[in-house]
């Protein structure tokens, strides 16, 4: 893959070397998260103390293609659900454990961004209020860009800091406005996706039931 310019919003700035040390409960598990959309990265930290925006070059050309995993559709959904742990029933499935292990076997994982402004959609899905098809459509309609997650120290060593900028003044105000507008758009997108996908897809309890049946059949073979 070609090298790519990405962005990372930080509270207070990065101290020392870049490390894969985010929370385990982020979309693709523990790692160093970068996004393709500059304003999205800025707005994520716009209400934090001492926000800093980093422009980074991820040297994908120096990472073997087989060590990079690109997720979309239901694969993306399974990865996010496995790590965000919104549903205890899903988390207990072998499927969830397989996905958590799978994501930890790559240097870089790539997929659409589902930042905390999409929490309403994820929570509705977890409480059986929308189907998998509706959730994926909702994500696609709110274009936050793509996230690139460096999962290993090796991947982090391929990240070059191009520049860093403290968010203040006009830049900070713009990022804060963008954050508010993104929240509004995300809420509207949830209702629209549910209307557009009536009768399509599976609810979370159906997904869990189907997977439990697969596990049972596998044991009985």
Short mmCIF file of C-alpha atoms in Angstrom, two decimals:
data_model
loop_
_atom_site.label_atom_id
_atom_site.label_comp_id
_atom_site.label_asym_id
_atom_site.label_seq_id
_atom_site.Cartn_x
_atom_site.Cartn_y
_atom_site.Cartn_z
CA UNK A 1 0.00 0.00 0.00
CA UNK A 2 1.07 3.61 -0.52
CA UNK A 3 2.05 5.87 2.36
CA UNK A 4 -0.79 8.04 3.62
CA UNK A 5 -1.20 11.32 5.53
CA UNK A 6 -3.42 10.94 8.61
CA UNK A 7 -4.45 12.95 11.67
CA UNK A 8 -4.55 12.34 15.41
CA UNK A 9 -6.17 14.51 18.06
CA UNK A 10 -4.50 14.45 21.47
CA UNK A 11 -5.26 15.91 24.88
CA UNK A 12 -2.06 17.63 25.97
CA UNK A 13 0.13 16.11 23.25
CA UNK A 14 2.09 12.90 22.74
CA UNK A 15 4.88 12.29 25.22
CA UNK A 16 7.72 10.04 24.09
CA UNK A 17 7.47 7.52 21.27
CA UNK A 18 4.13 6.68 19.68
CA UNK A 19 2.78 3.51 21.27
CA UNK A 20 -0.28 1.25 20.65
CA UNK A 21 -1.80 2.14 24.01
CA UNK A 22 -5.43 3.22 23.59
CA UNK A 23 -8.26 1.68 25.61
CA UNK A 24 -9.08 -1.97 24.88
CA UNK A 25 -12.70 -0.91 24.25
CA UNK A 26 -11.96 1.24 21.19
CA UNK A 27 -13.42 0.13 17.84
CA UNK A 28 -10.60 -2.21 16.86
CA UNK A 29 -9.12 -2.80 20.29
CA UNK A 30 -5.89 -1.46 21.72
CA UNK A 31 -3.74 0.56 19.34
CA UNK A 32 -2.76 4.02 18.15
CA UNK A 33 -5.68 5.56 16.27
CA UNK A 34 -5.39 7.91 13.30
CA UNK A 35 -8.06 9.29 10.97
CA UNK A 36 -8.21 10.36 7.35
CA UNK A 37 -10.36 13.43 8.10
CA UNK A 38 -8.52 16.38 9.64
CA UNK A 39 -11.62 18.12 11.00
CA UNK A 40 -12.96 14.91 12.54
CA UNK A 41 -9.69 14.41 14.42
CA UNK A 42 -9.72 18.05 15.55
CA UNK A 43 -13.34 18.00 16.70
CA UNK A 44 -12.80 14.85 18.77
CA UNK A 45 -10.50 16.74 21.15
CA UNK A 46 -11.95 20.23 20.69
CA UNK A 47 -13.62 20.18 24.11
CA UNK A 48 -10.64 18.63 25.90
CA UNK A 49 -8.03 20.50 27.87
CA UNK A 50 -4.99 21.57 25.81
CA UNK A 51 -6.05 19.90 22.54
CA UNK A 52 -3.30 19.19 20.00
CA UNK A 53 -3.70 18.09 16.38
CA UNK A 54 -0.99 15.94 14.81
CA UNK A 55 -0.43 15.46 11.11
CA UNK A 56 1.23 12.10 10.55
CA UNK A 57 2.61 10.00 7.72
CA UNK A 58 1.87 6.30 8.02
CA UNK A 59 4.46 4.45 5.94
CA UNK A 60 2.20 1.68 4.68
CA UNK A 61 4.68 0.96 1.89
CA UNK A 62 7.04 -0.42 4.55
CA UNK A 63 4.43 -2.74 6.09
CA UNK A 64 3.67 -6.05 4.27
CA UNK A 65 0.17 -6.07 2.75
CA UNK A 66 -0.66 -9.33 4.53
CA UNK A 67 -0.10 -7.52 7.85
CA UNK A 68 -2.81 -4.94 7.03
CA UNK A 69 -6.49 -5.78 7.57
CA UNK A 70 -9.22 -3.71 5.90
CA UNK A 71 -12.72 -4.15 7.33
CA UNK A 72 -16.12 -3.26 5.91
CA UNK A 73 -19.76 -4.38 6.14
CA UNK A 74 -20.48 -7.14 8.65
CA UNK A 75 -16.78 -7.76 9.23
CA UNK A 76 -16.47 -4.16 10.41
CA UNK A 77 -19.56 -4.61 12.58
CA UNK A 78 -18.26 -7.80 14.19
CA UNK A 79 -14.93 -6.16 14.95
CA UNK A 80 -16.51 -3.09 16.55
CA UNK A 81 -19.08 -5.07 18.57
CA UNK A 82 -16.39 -7.47 19.81
CA UNK A 83 -14.24 -4.65 21.15
CA UNK A 84 -16.81 -2.07 22.27
CA UNK A 85 -18.64 -4.79 24.26
CA UNK A 86 -22.13 -3.32 24.15
CA UNK A 87 -23.91 -6.66 24.47
CA UNK A 88 -23.01 -9.32 27.03
CA UNK A 89 -24.70 -12.02 24.96
CA UNK A 90 -22.57 -11.18 21.94
CA UNK A 91 -19.39 -10.89 24.00
CA UNK A 92 -19.83 -14.45 25.27
CA UNK A 93 -19.93 -15.86 21.73
CA UNK A 94 -16.89 -17.61 20.30
CA UNK A 95 -17.36 -15.27 17.34
CA UNK A 96 -16.53 -12.23 19.51
CA UNK A 97 -13.44 -13.87 20.96
CA UNK A 98 -12.28 -14.89 17.46
CA UNK A 99 -12.62 -11.32 16.24
CA UNK A 100 -10.72 -9.85 19.18
CA UNK A 101 -7.92 -12.34 18.59
CA UNK A 102 -7.98 -11.77 14.82
CA UNK A 103 -7.56 -8.02 15.11
CA UNK A 104 -4.57 -8.50 17.39
CA UNK A 105 -2.77 -10.54 14.72
CA UNK A 106 -2.30 -7.58 12.37
CA UNK A 107 0.02 -4.59 12.44
CA UNK A 108 -2.58 -2.20 10.99
CA UNK A 109 -6.39 -2.38 10.92
CA UNK A 110 -8.38 -0.06 8.65
CA UNK A 111 -12.10 0.68 8.63
CA UNK A 112 -14.76 3.37 8.74
CA UNK A 113 -14.76 5.63 11.78
CA UNK A 114 -17.57 5.16 14.30
CA UNK A 115 -16.58 7.75 16.87
CA UNK A 116 -18.52 8.53 20.03
CA UNK A 117 -21.00 10.65 18.08
CA UNK A 118 -22.33 7.35 16.72
CA UNK A 119 -23.01 6.02 20.22
CA UNK A 120 -26.76 6.46 19.77
CA UNK A 121 -26.72 4.17 16.73
CA UNK A 122 -24.59 1.54 18.47
CA UNK A 123 -26.72 1.68 21.62
CA UNK A 124 -29.94 1.32 19.62
CA UNK A 125 -28.49 -1.69 17.84
CA UNK A 126 -27.39 -3.20 21.17
CA UNK A 127 -30.91 -2.74 22.58
CA UNK A 128 -32.55 -4.31 19.50
CA UNK A 129 -33.79 -0.95 18.18
CA UNK A 130 -32.19 -1.24 14.74
CA UNK A 131 -30.83 -3.99 12.49
CA UNK A 132 -27.29 -4.63 11.32
CA UNK A 133 -28.22 -3.33 7.85
CA UNK A 134 -29.59 -0.10 9.37
CA UNK A 135 -26.47 0.39 11.49
CA UNK A 136 -24.14 -0.07 8.53
CA UNK A 137 -26.24 2.33 6.40
CA UNK A 138 -26.17 4.86 9.24
CA UNK A 139 -22.39 4.62 9.41
CA UNK A 140 -22.02 5.04 5.67
CA UNK A 141 -24.30 8.08 5.58
CA UNK A 142 -22.26 9.92 8.22
CA UNK A 143 -18.88 10.26 6.59
CA UNK A 144 -16.29 10.56 9.34
CA UNK A 145 -13.66 9.06 7.05
CA UNK A 146 -11.47 6.03 7.75
CA UNK A 147 -9.47 5.11 10.81
CA UNK A 148 -6.07 3.50 10.60
CA UNK A 149 -5.04 1.74 13.79
CA UNK A 150 -1.42 0.86 14.47
CA UNK A 151 -1.82 -2.28 16.57
CA UNK A 152 1.86 -3.05 17.22
CA UNK A 153 5.06 -1.27 18.14
CA UNK A 154 6.36 -2.21 14.69
CA UNK A 155 3.45 -0.36 13.04
CA UNK A 156 3.94 2.61 15.37
CA UNK A 157 7.59 2.77 14.30
CA UNK A 158 6.33 3.43 10.76
CA UNK A 159 4.52 6.63 11.83
CA UNK A 160 6.31 9.90 11.12
CA UNK A 161 5.17 13.13 12.79
CA UNK A 162 4.83 15.72 10.03
CA UNK A 163 3.57 18.54 12.25
CA UNK A 164 1.69 19.26 15.47
CA UNK A 165 -0.49 22.24 16.28
CA UNK A 166 -2.16 23.38 19.48
CA UNK A 167 -5.82 23.97 18.77
CA UNK A 168 -6.70 27.50 19.78
CA UNK A 169 -8.41 30.61 18.50
CA UNK A 170 -10.18 30.27 15.15
CA UNK A 171 -9.07 26.64 14.63
CA UNK A 172 -10.48 25.59 18.00
CA UNK A 173 -13.78 27.41 17.45
CA UNK A 174 -14.16 25.79 14.04
CA UNK A 175 -13.48 22.34 15.48
CA UNK A 176 -16.05 22.89 18.24
CA UNK A 177 -18.69 23.98 15.71
CA UNK A 178 -17.90 20.91 13.63
CA UNK A 179 -18.32 18.67 16.70
CA UNK A 180 -21.79 20.07 17.43
CA UNK A 181 -22.89 19.78 13.80
CA UNK A 182 -21.60 16.20 13.61
CA UNK A 183 -23.64 15.23 16.67
CA UNK A 184 -26.79 16.67 15.08
CA UNK A 185 -26.15 14.90 11.78
CA UNK A 186 -25.48 11.60 13.55
CA UNK A 187 -28.79 11.72 15.42
CA UNK A 188 -30.73 12.48 12.22
CA UNK A 189 -28.90 9.68 10.40
CA UNK A 190 -30.05 7.06 12.92
CA UNK A 191 -33.74 7.75 12.35
CA UNK A 192 -33.28 7.99 8.58
CA UNK A 193 -31.40 4.68 8.41
CA UNK A 194 -34.14 2.92 10.40
CA UNK A 195 -36.80 4.24 8.01
CA UNK A 196 -34.80 3.32 4.92
CA UNK A 197 -34.13 -0.27 6.00
CA UNK A 198 -37.48 -1.42 7.37
CA UNK A 199 -37.73 -5.19 7.01
CA UNK A 200 -34.05 -5.55 6.14
CA UNK A 201 -31.27 -7.13 8.16
CA UNK A 202 -31.03 -8.84 11.52
CA UNK A 203 -31.44 -7.58 15.05
CA UNK A 204 -28.70 -8.32 17.54
CA UNK A 205 -30.68 -11.03 19.32
CA UNK A 206 -31.16 -12.78 15.96
CA UNK A 207 -27.44 -12.59 15.25
CA UNK A 208 -26.66 -14.05 18.68
CA UNK A 209 -29.24 -16.83 18.25
CA UNK A 210 -27.90 -17.78 14.82
CA UNK A 211 -24.33 -17.86 16.09
CA UNK A 212 -25.28 -19.99 19.11
CA UNK A 213 -26.94 -22.46 16.75
CA UNK A 214 -23.75 -22.62 14.69
CA UNK A 215 -21.69 -23.27 17.81
CA UNK A 216 -24.11 -26.03 18.86
CA UNK A 217 -23.99 -27.68 15.43
CA UNK A 218 -20.20 -27.49 15.45
CA UNK A 219 -20.03 -29.26 18.82
CA UNK A 220 -22.39 -32.00 17.64
CA UNK A 221 -20.34 -32.89 14.54
#
